[in-house]
PDB file of C-alpha atoms and ligand atoms in Angstrom:
ATOM      1  CA  MET A   1     100.381  74.271  94.325  1.00  0.00           C
ATOM      2  CA  SER A   2     101.106  77.582  92.556  1.00  0.00           C
ATOM      3  CA  LYS A   3     100.132  80.802  94.306  1.00  0.00           C
ATOM      4  CA  LYS A   4      97.059  82.757  93.242  1.00  0.00           C
ATOM      5  CA  ASP A   5      97.484  86.501  92.762  1.00  0.00           C
ATOM      6  CA  PHE A   6      94.708  89.084  92.465  1.00  0.00           C
ATOM      7  CA  ILE A   7      96.213  91.778  90.284  1.00  0.00           C
ATOM      8  CA  SER A   8      93.779  92.609  87.496  1.00  0.00           C
ATOM      9  CA  LEU A   9      90.270  91.376  86.665  1.00  0.00           C
ATOM     10  CA  ARG A  10      91.567  90.736  83.133  1.00  0.00           C
ATOM     11  CA  ASP A  11      93.131  87.587  84.567  1.00  0.00           C
ATOM     12  CA  PHE A  12      89.787  86.061  85.613  1.00  0.00           C
ATOM     13  CA  SER A  13      87.027  84.259  83.780  1.00  0.00           C
ATOM     14  CA  LYS A  14      83.353  84.957  84.358  1.00  0.00           C
ATOM     15  CA  TYR A  15      83.122  81.875  86.601  1.00  0.00           C
ATOM     16  CA  GLN A  16      86.116  82.863  88.720  1.00  0.00           C
ATOM     17  CA  LEU A  17      84.649  86.336  89.216  1.00  0.00           C
ATOM     18  CA  LEU A  18      81.283  84.860  90.141  1.00  0.00           C
ATOM     19  CA  ASP A  19      83.067  82.558  92.610  1.00  0.00           C
ATOM     20  CA  ILE A  20      84.622  85.572  94.332  1.00  0.00           C
ATOM     21  CA  ILE A  21      81.249  87.345  94.398  1.00  0.00           C
ATOM     22  CA  SER A  22      79.625  84.222  95.887  1.00  0.00           C
ATOM     23  CA  LEU A  23      82.313  84.103  98.570  1.00  0.00           C
ATOM     24  CA  ALA A  24      81.656  87.780  99.316  1.00  0.00           C
ATOM     25  CA  LYS A  25      77.924  87.061  99.701  1.00  0.00           C
ATOM     26  CA  GLU A  26      78.723  84.103 101.941  1.00  0.00           C
ATOM     27  CA  VAL A  27      81.024  86.104 104.246  1.00  0.00           C
ATOM     28  CA  LYS A  28      78.497  88.902 104.354  1.00  0.00           C
ATOM     29  CA  SER A  29      75.722  86.591 105.522  1.00  0.00           C
ATOM     30  CA  ASP A  30      77.893  84.492 107.875  1.00  0.00           C
ATOM     31  CA  SER A  31      80.566  86.724 109.341  1.00  0.00           C
ATOM     32  CA  GLN A  32      81.061  84.430 112.351  1.00  0.00           C
ATOM     33  CA  GLY A  33      81.286  81.100 110.516  1.00  0.00           C
ATOM     34  CA  LEU A  34      84.544  81.836 108.712  1.00  0.00           C
ATOM     35  CA  ARG A  35      86.481  83.397 111.544  1.00  0.00           C
ATOM     36  CA  ASP A  36      89.175  80.676 111.574  1.00  0.00           C
ATOM     37  CA  TYR A  37      89.616  80.486 107.785  1.00  0.00           C
ATOM     38  CA  MET A  38      93.035  82.162 107.941  1.00  0.00           C
ATOM     39  CA  TYR A  39      93.885  81.265 111.529  1.00  0.00           C
ATOM     40  CA  GLY A  40      97.564  81.925 112.309  1.00  0.00           C
ATOM     41  CA  LYS A  41      98.317  83.558 108.944  1.00  0.00           C
ATOM     42  CA  HIS A  42      99.897  86.977 108.418  1.00  0.00           C
ATOM     43  CA  VAL A  43      98.751  89.524 105.863  1.00  0.00           C
ATOM     44  CA  GLY A  44     100.956  92.518 105.013  1.00  0.00           C
ATOM     45  CA  LEU A  45      99.635  95.852 103.746  1.00  0.00           C
ATOM     46  CA  LEU A  46     102.087  98.024 101.873  1.00  0.00           C
ATOM     47  CA  PHE A  47     100.453 101.208 100.552  1.00  0.00           C
ATOM     48  CA  GLU A  48     102.404 103.919  98.730  1.00  0.00           C
ATOM     49  CA  LYS A  49      99.310 106.151  98.504  1.00  0.00           C
ATOM     50  CA  PRO A  50      96.675 107.209 101.050  1.00  0.00           C
ATOM     51  CA  SER A  51      93.745 104.891 101.709  1.00  0.00           C
ATOM     52  CA  LEU A  52      90.736 104.795 104.008  1.00  0.00           C
ATOM     53  CA  ARG A  53      88.501 102.015 102.665  1.00  0.00           C
ATOM     54  CA  THR A  54      91.010  99.601 101.137  1.00  0.00           C
ATOM     55  CA  LYS A  55      93.405  99.710 104.064  1.00  0.00           C
ATOM     56  CA  THR A  56      90.656  99.309 106.666  1.00  0.00           C
ATOM     57  CA  SER A  57      88.752  96.594 104.825  1.00  0.00           C
ATOM     58  CA  PHE A  58      91.775  94.370 104.204  1.00  0.00           C
ATOM     59  CA  PHE A  59      93.175  95.023 107.695  1.00  0.00           C
ATOM     60  CA  ILE A  60      89.934  94.191 109.493  1.00  0.00           C
ATOM     61  CA  GLY A  61      88.928  91.557 106.916  1.00  0.00           C
ATOM     62  CA  ALA A  62      92.118  89.578 107.559  1.00  0.00           C
ATOM     63  CA  GLN A  63      91.582  89.817 111.308  1.00  0.00           C
ATOM     64  CA  GLN A  64      87.952  88.698 111.044  1.00  0.00           C
ATOM     65  CA  LEU A  65      89.201  85.611 109.178  1.00  0.00           C
ATOM     66  CA  GLY A  66      91.642  84.834 111.999  1.00  0.00           C
ATOM     67  CA  ALA A  67      94.828  86.276 110.447  1.00  0.00           C
ATOM     68  CA  ASN A  68      97.115  88.991 111.753  1.00  0.00           C
ATOM     69  CA  SER A  69      97.559  92.153 109.688  1.00  0.00           C
ATOM     70  CA  ILE A  70     100.737  94.200 109.479  1.00  0.00           C
ATOM     71  CA  TYR A  71     100.680  97.708 108.014  1.00  0.00           C
ATOM     72  CA  TYR A  72     103.960  99.067 106.660  1.00  0.00           C
ATOM     73  CA  ASP A  73     104.691 102.760 106.689  1.00  0.00           C
ATOM     74  CA  PRO A  74     105.569 103.471 103.040  1.00  0.00           C
ATOM     75  CA  GLU A  75     108.319 105.870 104.152  1.00  0.00           C
ATOM     76  CA  GLU A  76     109.930 103.044 106.063  1.00  0.00           C
ATOM     77  CA  VAL A  77     109.945 100.593 103.150  1.00  0.00           C
ATOM     78  CA  ARG A  78     110.378 103.113 100.286  1.00  0.00           C
ATOM     79  CA  LEU A  79     109.669 100.454  97.692  1.00  0.00           C
ATOM     80  CA  GLY A  80     112.216 100.586  94.882  1.00  0.00           C
ATOM     81  CA  LYS A  81     114.151 103.386  96.603  1.00  0.00           C
ATOM     82  CA  ARG A  82     115.521 102.086  99.904  1.00  0.00           C
ATOM     83  CA  GLU A  83     115.365  98.580  98.522  1.00  0.00           C
ATOM     84  CA  GLU A  84     114.617  97.036  95.148  1.00  0.00           C
ATOM     85  CA  VAL A  85     111.088  95.750  94.609  1.00  0.00           C
ATOM     86  CA  ARG A  86     112.352  92.217  93.938  1.00  0.00           C
ATOM     87  CA  ASP A  87     114.298  92.157  97.203  1.00  0.00           C
ATOM     88  CA  VAL A  88     111.353  93.427  99.273  1.00  0.00           C
ATOM     89  CA  SER A  89     109.172  90.835  97.552  1.00  0.00           C
ATOM     90  CA  ARG A  90     111.450  87.890  98.267  1.00  0.00           C
ATOM     91  CA  THR A  91     112.089  89.053 101.831  1.00  0.00           C
ATOM     92  CA  LEU A  92     108.428  89.514 102.757  1.00  0.00           C
ATOM     93  CA  SER A  93     107.628  86.145 101.166  1.00  0.00           C
ATOM     94  CA  GLN A  94     109.684  84.590 103.998  1.00  0.00           C
ATOM     95  CA  TYR A  95     107.353  85.945 106.698  1.00  0.00           C
ATOM     96  CA  LEU A  96     103.920  86.651 105.291  1.00  0.00           C
ATOM     97  CA  ASP A  97     101.137  84.519 103.810  1.00  0.00           C
ATOM     98  CA  ALA A  98      99.721  87.264 101.546  1.00  0.00           C
ATOM     99  CA  ILE A  99     100.330  90.919 100.773  1.00  0.00           C
ATOM    100  CA  VAL A 100      98.057  93.762  99.680  1.00  0.00           C
ATOM    101  CA  LEU A 101      99.911  96.391  97.637  1.00  0.00           C
ATOM    102  CA  ARG A 102      98.861  99.907  96.645  1.00  0.00           C
ATOM    103  CA  THR A 103     101.463 101.405  94.324  1.00  0.00           C
ATOM    104  CA  PHE A 104     101.865 104.373  92.040  1.00  0.00           C
ATOM    105  CA  SER A 105     103.093 102.182  89.226  1.00  0.00           C
ATOM    106  CA  HIS A 106     101.293  99.013  88.189  1.00  0.00           C
ATOM    107  CA  ARG A 107     104.674  97.686  87.033  1.00  0.00           C
ATOM    108  CA  ASN A 108     105.804  97.516  90.660  1.00  0.00           C
ATOM    109  CA  ILE A 109     102.909  95.206  91.517  1.00  0.00           C
ATOM    110  CA  LEU A 110     103.744  92.976  88.541  1.00  0.00           C
ATOM    111  CA  GLU A 111     107.412  92.893  89.490  1.00  0.00           C
ATOM    112  CA  PHE A 112     106.572  92.182  93.125  1.00  0.00           C
ATOM    113  CA  ALA A 113     104.283  89.332  92.094  1.00  0.00           C
ATOM    114  CA  GLY A 114     106.888  87.914  89.744  1.00  0.00           C
ATOM    115  CA  PHE A 115     109.363  87.490  92.604  1.00  0.00           C
ATOM    116  CA  SER A 116     107.044  86.606  95.498  1.00  0.00           C
ATOM    117  CA  SER A 117     106.049  83.133  96.610  1.00  0.00           C
ATOM    118  CA  ILE A 118     102.919  84.446  98.386  1.00  0.00           C
ATOM    119  CA  PRO A 119      99.669  85.768  96.859  1.00  0.00           C
ATOM    120  CA  VAL A 120      99.853  89.423  95.828  1.00  0.00           C
ATOM    121  CA  ILE A 121      96.614  91.437  95.978  1.00  0.00           C
ATOM    122  CA  ASN A 122      96.328  94.713  94.095  1.00  0.00           C
ATOM    123  CA  GLY A 123      94.883  97.345  96.444  1.00  0.00           C
ATOM    124  CA  LEU A 124      94.958  99.946  93.591  1.00  0.00           C
ATOM    125  CA  SER A 125      97.565 100.950  91.055  1.00  0.00           C
ATOM    126  CA  ASP A 126      97.623 103.634  88.380  1.00  0.00           C
ATOM    127  CA  PHE A 127      96.215 101.004  85.997  1.00  0.00           C
ATOM    128  CA  CYS A 128      93.376  99.297  87.855  1.00  0.00           C
ATOM    129  CA  HIS A 129      91.462  98.879  91.118  1.00  0.00           C
ATOM    130  CA  PRO A 130      90.095  95.340  91.046  1.00  0.00           C
ATOM    131  CA  SER A 131      89.062  94.973  94.710  1.00  0.00           C
ATOM    132  CA  GLN A 132      86.825  98.041  94.286  1.00  0.00           C
ATOM    133  CA  ALA A 133      85.151  96.468  91.256  1.00  0.00           C
ATOM    134  CA  ILE A 134      84.378  93.286  93.224  1.00  0.00           C
ATOM    135  CA  ALA A 135      82.581  95.384  95.876  1.00  0.00           C
ATOM    136  CA  ASP A 136      80.798  97.309  93.108  1.00  0.00           C
ATOM    137  CA  ILE A 137      79.540  94.181  91.374  1.00  0.00           C
ATOM    138  CA  LEU A 138      78.419  92.748  94.720  1.00  0.00           C
ATOM    139  CA  THR A 139      76.479  95.982  95.329  1.00  0.00           C
ATOM    140  CA  ILE A 140      74.876  95.916  91.879  1.00  0.00           C
ATOM    141  CA  ILE A 141      73.858  92.261  92.225  1.00  0.00           C
ATOM    142  CA  GLU A 142      72.392  92.901  95.697  1.00  0.00           C
ATOM    143  CA  LEU A 143      70.281  95.775  94.404  1.00  0.00           C
ATOM    144  CA  LYS A 144      69.543  94.742  90.814  1.00  0.00           C
ATOM    145  CA  GLN A 145      69.814  90.915  91.086  1.00  0.00           C
ATOM    146  CA  GLU A 146      71.992  90.502  88.004  1.00  0.00           C
ATOM    147  CA  VAL A 147      74.342  92.416  85.762  1.00  0.00           C
ATOM    148  CA  GLU A 148      73.205  91.089  82.409  1.00  0.00           C
ATOM    149  CA  GLY A 149      70.750  93.407  80.685  1.00  0.00           C
ATOM    150  CA  LEU A 150      71.562  96.451  82.810  1.00  0.00           C
ATOM    151  CA  LYS A 151      72.577  99.782  81.341  1.00  0.00           C
ATOM    152  CA  VAL A 152      75.527 101.102  83.337  1.00  0.00           C
ATOM    153  CA  ALA A 153      76.806 104.621  82.622  1.00  0.00           C
ATOM    154  CA  TYR A 154      80.252 105.708  83.761  1.00  0.00           C
ATOM    155  CA  ILE A 155      80.753 109.469  83.506  1.00  0.00           C
ATOM    156  CA  GLY A 156      84.206 110.907  84.179  1.00  0.00           C
ATOM    157  CA  ASP A 157      87.854 109.969  83.891  1.00  0.00           C
ATOM    158  CA  SER A 158      89.179 106.931  82.017  1.00  0.00           C
ATOM    159  CA  ASN A 159      91.113 105.824  85.083  1.00  0.00           C
ATOM    160  CA  ASN A 160      92.007 102.783  87.177  1.00  0.00           C
ATOM    161  CA  VAL A 161      88.462 102.376  88.549  1.00  0.00           C
ATOM    162  CA  CYS A 162      86.984 102.618  85.059  1.00  0.00           C
ATOM    163  CA  ASN A 163      89.469 100.036  83.717  1.00  0.00           C
ATOM    164  CA  SER A 164      88.484  97.484  86.352  1.00  0.00           C
ATOM    165  CA  LEU A 165      84.787  98.073  85.679  1.00  0.00           C
ATOM    166  CA  ILE A 166      85.416  97.496  81.961  1.00  0.00           C
ATOM    167  CA  ASN A 167      87.140  94.211  82.831  1.00  0.00           C
ATOM    168  CA  ALA A 168      84.306  93.111  85.121  1.00  0.00           C
ATOM    169  CA  PHE A 169      81.433  93.985  82.794  1.00  0.00           C
ATOM    170  CA  SER A 170      83.223  92.506  79.786  1.00  0.00           C
ATOM    171  CA  VAL A 171      82.811  89.004  81.219  1.00  0.00           C
ATOM    172  CA  LEU A 172      79.645  89.484  83.278  1.00  0.00           C
ATOM    173  CA  GLY A 173      77.632  91.142  80.502  1.00  0.00           C
ATOM    174  CA  GLY A 174      75.754  94.404  80.892  1.00  0.00           C
ATOM    175  CA  ASN A 175      75.688  97.374  78.571  1.00  0.00           C
ATOM    176  CA  PHE A 176      78.484  99.663  79.665  1.00  0.00           C
ATOM    177  CA  TYR A 177      78.442 103.265  78.388  1.00  0.00           C
ATOM    178  CA  ILE A 178      81.426 105.490  79.098  1.00  0.00           C
ATOM    179  CA  ALA A 179      81.284 109.282  78.739  1.00  0.00           C
ATOM    180  CA  THR A 180      84.681 110.953  79.020  1.00  0.00           C
ATOM    181  CA  PRO A 181      86.080 114.218  77.612  1.00  0.00           C
ATOM    182  CA  GLN A 182      87.890 113.860  74.273  1.00  0.00           C
ATOM    183  CA  GLU A 183      91.194 114.496  76.021  1.00  0.00           C
ATOM    184  CA  CYS A 184      90.864 111.211  77.953  1.00  0.00           C
ATOM    185  CA  ALA A 185      92.795 108.354  76.460  1.00  0.00           C
ATOM    186  CA  PHE A 186      91.970 104.701  76.890  1.00  0.00           C
ATOM    187  CA  ASP A 187      94.447 101.868  76.824  1.00  0.00           C
ATOM    188  CA  GLN A 188      93.552 100.464  73.387  1.00  0.00           C
ATOM    189  CA  LYS A 189      94.723  97.000  74.406  1.00  0.00           C
ATOM    190  CA  ILE A 190      92.149  96.952  77.220  1.00  0.00           C
ATOM    191  CA  ILE A 191      89.399  98.220  74.922  1.00  0.00           C
ATOM    192  CA  GLN A 192      90.081  95.748  72.125  1.00  0.00           C
ATOM    193  CA  GLU A 193      90.390  92.816  74.476  1.00  0.00           C
ATOM    194  CA  ALA A 194      87.257  93.903  76.366  1.00  0.00           C
ATOM    195  CA  LYS A 195      85.218  94.343  73.156  1.00  0.00           C
ATOM    196  CA  ASN A 196      85.906  90.721  72.220  1.00  0.00           C
ATOM    197  CA  LYS A 197      84.830  89.566  75.672  1.00  0.00           C
ATOM    198  CA  PHE A 198      81.700  91.787  75.635  1.00  0.00           C
ATOM    199  CA  ASN A 199      80.697  90.111  72.357  1.00  0.00           C
ATOM    200  CA  GLN A 200      80.810  86.715  74.032  1.00  0.00           C
ATOM    201  CA  SER A 201      78.951  87.764  77.200  1.00  0.00           C
ATOM    202  CA  ASN A 202      75.827  89.299  75.627  1.00  0.00           C
ATOM    203  CA  GLY A 203      77.015  92.703  76.754  1.00  0.00           C
ATOM    204  CA  SER A 204      78.188  95.830  74.968  1.00  0.00           C
ATOM    205  CA  LEU A 205      80.728  98.594  75.421  1.00  0.00           C
ATOM    206  CA  THR A 206      79.938 102.069  74.088  1.00  0.00           C
ATOM    207  CA  LEU A 207      82.542 104.828  74.209  1.00  0.00           C
ATOM    208  CA  GLY A 208      82.535 108.419  73.007  1.00  0.00           C
ATOM    209  CA  VAL A 209      78.989 109.326  74.066  1.00  0.00           C
ATOM    210  CA  SER A 210      77.896 112.472  75.912  1.00  0.00           C
ATOM    211  CA  PRO A 211      77.015 112.265  79.637  1.00  0.00           C
ATOM    212  CA  GLN A 212      73.353 112.780  78.632  1.00  0.00           C
ATOM    213  CA  GLU A 213      73.385 109.886  76.148  1.00  0.00           C
ATOM    214  CA  ALA A 214      75.159 107.654  78.637  1.00  0.00           C
ATOM    215  CA  ALA A 215      72.667 108.462  81.404  1.00  0.00           C
ATOM    216  CA  GLU A 216      69.506 108.067  79.265  1.00  0.00           C
ATOM    217  CA  GLY A 217      67.516 105.162  80.751  1.00  0.00           C
ATOM    218  CA  ALA A 218      70.472 103.976  82.842  1.00  0.00           C
ATOM    219  CA  ASP A 219      70.074 101.507  85.713  1.00  0.00           C
ATOM    220  CA  VAL A 220      73.407 102.498  87.234  1.00  0.00           C
ATOM    221  CA  LEU A 221      75.300 105.820  87.162  1.00  0.00           C
ATOM    222  CA  TYR A 222      78.955 105.664  88.259  1.00  0.00           C
ATOM    223  CA  THR A 223      81.618 108.301  88.652  1.00  0.00           C
ATOM    224  CA  ASP A 224      85.036 108.798  90.220  1.00  0.00           C
ATOM    225  CA  VAL A 225      87.375 111.723  90.866  1.00  0.00           C
ATOM    226  CA  TRP A 226      88.613 113.817  87.939  1.00  0.00           C
ATOM    227  CA  SER A 227      92.204 113.735  89.263  1.00  0.00           C
ATOM    228  CA  SER A 228      93.450 110.481  90.694  1.00  0.00           C
ATOM    229  CA  MET A 229      96.148 110.144  93.320  1.00  0.00           C
ATOM    230  CA  GLY A 230      99.426 110.944  91.619  1.00  0.00           C
ATOM    231  CA  SER A 231      97.935 113.475  89.177  1.00  0.00           C
ATOM    232  CA  GLU A 232      97.123 116.201  91.707  1.00  0.00           C
ATOM    233  CA  LYS A 233      99.302 118.706  89.829  1.00  0.00           C
ATOM    234  CA  GLU A 234      96.868 118.572  86.901  1.00  0.00           C
ATOM    235  CA  ALA A 235      93.808 119.104  89.116  1.00  0.00           C
ATOM    236  CA  GLU A 236      93.091 122.722  88.103  1.00  0.00           C
ATOM    237  CA  GLN A 237      93.423 122.010  84.385  1.00  0.00           C
ATOM    238  CA  ARG A 238      91.316 118.874  84.714  1.00  0.00           C
ATOM    239  CA  LYS A 239      88.494 120.795  86.458  1.00  0.00           C
ATOM    240  CA  LYS A 240      88.047 122.729  83.193  1.00  0.00           C
ATOM    241  CA  ILE A 241      88.266 119.695  80.923  1.00  0.00           C
ATOM    242  CA  PHE A 242      85.756 117.730  82.989  1.00  0.00           C
ATOM    243  CA  GLN A 243      83.294 120.500  83.891  1.00  0.00           C
ATOM    244  CA  ASP A 244      80.480 119.002  81.761  1.00  0.00           C
ATOM    245  CA  PHE A 245      81.065 115.494  83.101  1.00  0.00           C
ATOM    246  CA  GLN A 246      79.369 115.805  86.466  1.00  0.00           C
ATOM    247  CA  ILE A 247      76.614 113.568  87.794  1.00  0.00           C
ATOM    248  CA  ASN A 248      74.060 116.150  88.900  1.00  0.00           C
ATOM    249  CA  GLY A 249      70.293 116.431  89.182  1.00  0.00           C
ATOM    250  CA  LYS A 250      69.838 116.947  85.412  1.00  0.00           C
ATOM    251  CA  ILE A 251      71.850 113.860  84.553  1.00  0.00           C
ATOM    252  CA  LEU A 252      70.060 111.829  87.206  1.00  0.00           C
ATOM    253  CA  LYS A 253      66.679 112.792  85.685  1.00  0.00           C
ATOM    254  CA  LYS A 254      67.720 111.131  82.400  1.00  0.00           C
ATOM    255  CA  ALA A 255      68.275 107.790  84.148  1.00  0.00           C
ATOM    256  CA  LYS A 256      65.571 105.354  85.294  1.00  0.00           C
ATOM    257  CA  SER A 257      63.791 106.518  88.442  1.00  0.00           C
ATOM    258  CA  ASN A 258      65.171 103.519  90.362  1.00  0.00           C
ATOM    259  CA  CYS A 259      68.696 104.045  89.067  1.00  0.00           C
ATOM    260  CA  ILE A 260      71.470 103.610  91.609  1.00  0.00           C
ATOM    261  CA  VAL A 261      74.269 106.188  91.848  1.00  0.00           C
ATOM    262  CA  MET A 262      77.708 104.810  92.633  1.00  0.00           C
ATOM    263  CA  HIS A 263      81.081 106.323  93.530  1.00  0.00           C
ATOM    264  CA  CYS A 264      84.097 104.454  94.887  1.00  0.00           C
ATOM    265  CA  LEU A 265      84.927 107.394  97.219  1.00  0.00           C
ATOM    266  CA  PRO A 266      86.657 109.614  98.180  1.00  0.00           C
ATOM    267  CA  ALA A 267      84.327 112.049  96.389  1.00  0.00           C
ATOM    268  CA  HIS A 268      84.713 115.694  95.475  1.00  0.00           C
ATOM    269  CA  ARG A 269      81.267 117.236  95.795  1.00  0.00           C
ATOM    270  CA  GLY A 270      80.670 119.951  93.225  1.00  0.00           C
ATOM    271  CA  GLN A 271      83.153 118.355  90.813  1.00  0.00           C
ATOM    272  CA  GLU A 272      82.378 114.841  89.545  1.00  0.00           C
ATOM    273  CA  ILE A 273      79.216 114.591  91.642  1.00  0.00           C
ATOM    274  CA  ALA A 274      76.751 117.152  92.943  1.00  0.00           C
ATOM    275  CA  ASP A 275      76.067 117.196  96.667  1.00  0.00           C
ATOM    276  CA  GLU A 276      72.323 116.704  96.123  1.00  0.00           C
ATOM    277  CA  VAL A 277      73.001 113.495  94.169  1.00  0.00           C
ATOM    278  CA  ILE A 278      75.526 111.865  96.497  1.00  0.00           C
ATOM    279  CA  GLU A 279      73.217 112.696  99.429  1.00  0.00           C
ATOM    280  CA  GLY A 280      70.058 111.794  97.495  1.00  0.00           C
ATOM    281  CA  ASP A 281      67.823 108.701  97.586  1.00  0.00           C
ATOM    282  CA  ASN A 282      69.463 107.021  94.572  1.00  0.00           C
ATOM    283  CA  SER A 283      72.950 107.098  96.078  1.00  0.00           C
ATOM    284  CA  VAL A 284      74.348 103.782  97.327  1.00  0.00           C
ATOM    285  CA  VAL A 285      77.913 104.929  98.010  1.00  0.00           C
ATOM    286  CA  PHE A 286      77.991 103.785 101.640  1.00  0.00           C
ATOM    287  CA  LEU A 287      76.627 100.353 100.754  1.00  0.00           C
ATOM    288  CA  GLN A 288      79.517 100.170  98.274  1.00  0.00           C
ATOM    289  CA  ALA A 289      81.901 101.196 101.069  1.00  0.00           C
ATOM    290  CA  ALA A 290      80.408  98.553 103.384  1.00  0.00           C
ATOM    291  CA  ASN A 291      80.802  95.928 100.686  1.00  0.00           C
ATOM    292  CA  ARG A 292      84.534  96.671 100.439  1.00  0.00           C
ATOM    293  CA  LEU A 293      84.967  94.652 103.649  1.00  0.00           C
ATOM    294  CA  HIS A 294      83.107  91.610 102.317  1.00  0.00           C
ATOM    295  CA  ALA A 295      84.933  91.869  98.991  1.00  0.00           C
ATOM    296  CA  ALA A 296      88.298  92.077 100.779  1.00  0.00           C
ATOM    297  CA  LYS A 297      87.528  88.952 102.793  1.00  0.00           C
ATOM    298  CA  ALA A 298      86.405  87.091  99.672  1.00  0.00           C
ATOM    299  CA  ILE A 299      89.610  88.090  97.849  1.00  0.00           C
ATOM    300  CA  LEU A 300      91.744  86.938 100.797  1.00  0.00           C
ATOM    301  CA  MET A 301      89.881  83.601 100.881  1.00  0.00           C
ATOM    302  CA  PHE A 302      90.145  83.171  97.111  1.00  0.00           C
ATOM    303  CA  THR A 303      93.892  83.857  97.006  1.00  0.00           C
ATOM    304  CA  CYS A 304      94.790  82.041 100.234  1.00  0.00           C
ATOM    305  CA  ASP A 305      92.406  79.097  99.843  1.00  0.00           C
ATOM    306  CA  LYS A 306      93.299  75.977 101.767  1.00  0.00           C
TER     307      LYS A 306
HETATM  308  N1  LIG B 401      87.659 103.464  97.178  1.00  0.00           N
HETATM  309  C1  LIG B 401      88.879 103.351  97.735  1.00  0.00           C
HETATM  310  O1  LIG B 401      89.739 102.559  97.313  1.00  0.00           O
HETATM  311  O2  LIG B 401      89.071 104.138  98.809  1.00  0.00           O
HETATM  312  P1  LIG B 401      90.463 104.372  99.537  1.00  0.00           P
HETATM  313  O3  LIG B 401      91.368 105.066  98.566  1.00  0.00           O
HETATM  314  O4  LIG B 401      90.124 105.226 100.726  1.00  0.00           O
HETATM  315  O5  LIG B 401      91.033 103.048  99.937  1.00  0.00           O
HETATM  316  N1  LIG B 402      90.813 106.913  90.772  1.00  0.00           N
HETATM  317  C1  LIG B 402      91.043 107.164  92.166  1.00  0.00           C
HETATM  318  C2  LIG B 402      90.434 106.078  92.988  1.00  0.00           C
HETATM  319  C3  LIG B 402      90.568 106.249  94.486  1.00  0.00           C
HETATM  320  C4  LIG B 402      89.976 105.111  95.228  1.00  0.00           C
HETATM  321  C5  LIG B 402      92.529 107.305  92.432  1.00  0.00           C
HETATM  322  O1  LIG B 402      93.300 106.506  91.892  1.00  0.00           O
HETATM  323  O2  LIG B 402      92.914 108.209  93.166  1.00  0.00           O
END
């Protein structure tokens, strides 16, 4: 049987995504019942960038399913520097049953997956963050029952988190509005491909709107940091470019009164989100964080299924 990777949500159909979400709901409601699902297996975590949620949720998630987790110090492995990606990939395939990778370059994940004989799970790259989007969709479905028909407004940077949300909504439906400064570029391949999928899923993708237009009547407001890991040097310049793209009290007032406010975290209060909003009644950021664990377990089960 060929291995199943989890690298980008572009690779999955609506039904495969819904299967992963169903697994996440199942593990959430029955955390004890699946504790031997990965009994005796070994899951590696190789992260080139910092992580709190992704590292912890895959580490503990694997253990709750009966597997052992091994965390590699990135300075020890120095992927592509001490040793070529393809050699690390083929070596770790001899010992592990799955690996979660967080890399600067998405190409490294693709190369790793191309040479490995074990499932490769993307724990964030510069291009996408699919495990976050699974937790986000789980959160939205828990609170709003379904995605179809919702207005979701993303205000901020056209980054990895945004790309995975585009992929998810393109097959699940929903009306996704994205407000970014003009300086933000989108990968046109993603947009074109997503637009075709949105057409088939009764959803829509709207780009180039103001934060106010995006937020008007929204069911969900979402934001992420203005400078992602790896672009810290641009942080000061980006603060100026993004200054009007903050989710604050005024923006929240434009949305529906029962709108949920989402952020993948870590958050920078006073930049992409105002303190009063992230701490306010509409914020669901810690439910999202909690759901990372259930999403991680579902992704491990999906990729390592028996
Ligand atoms: N949201 C998220 O991926 O958080 P970490 O970077 O802390 O893993
Ligand atoms: N866009 C952010 C997400 C962090 C979880 C980053 O890549 O740093």
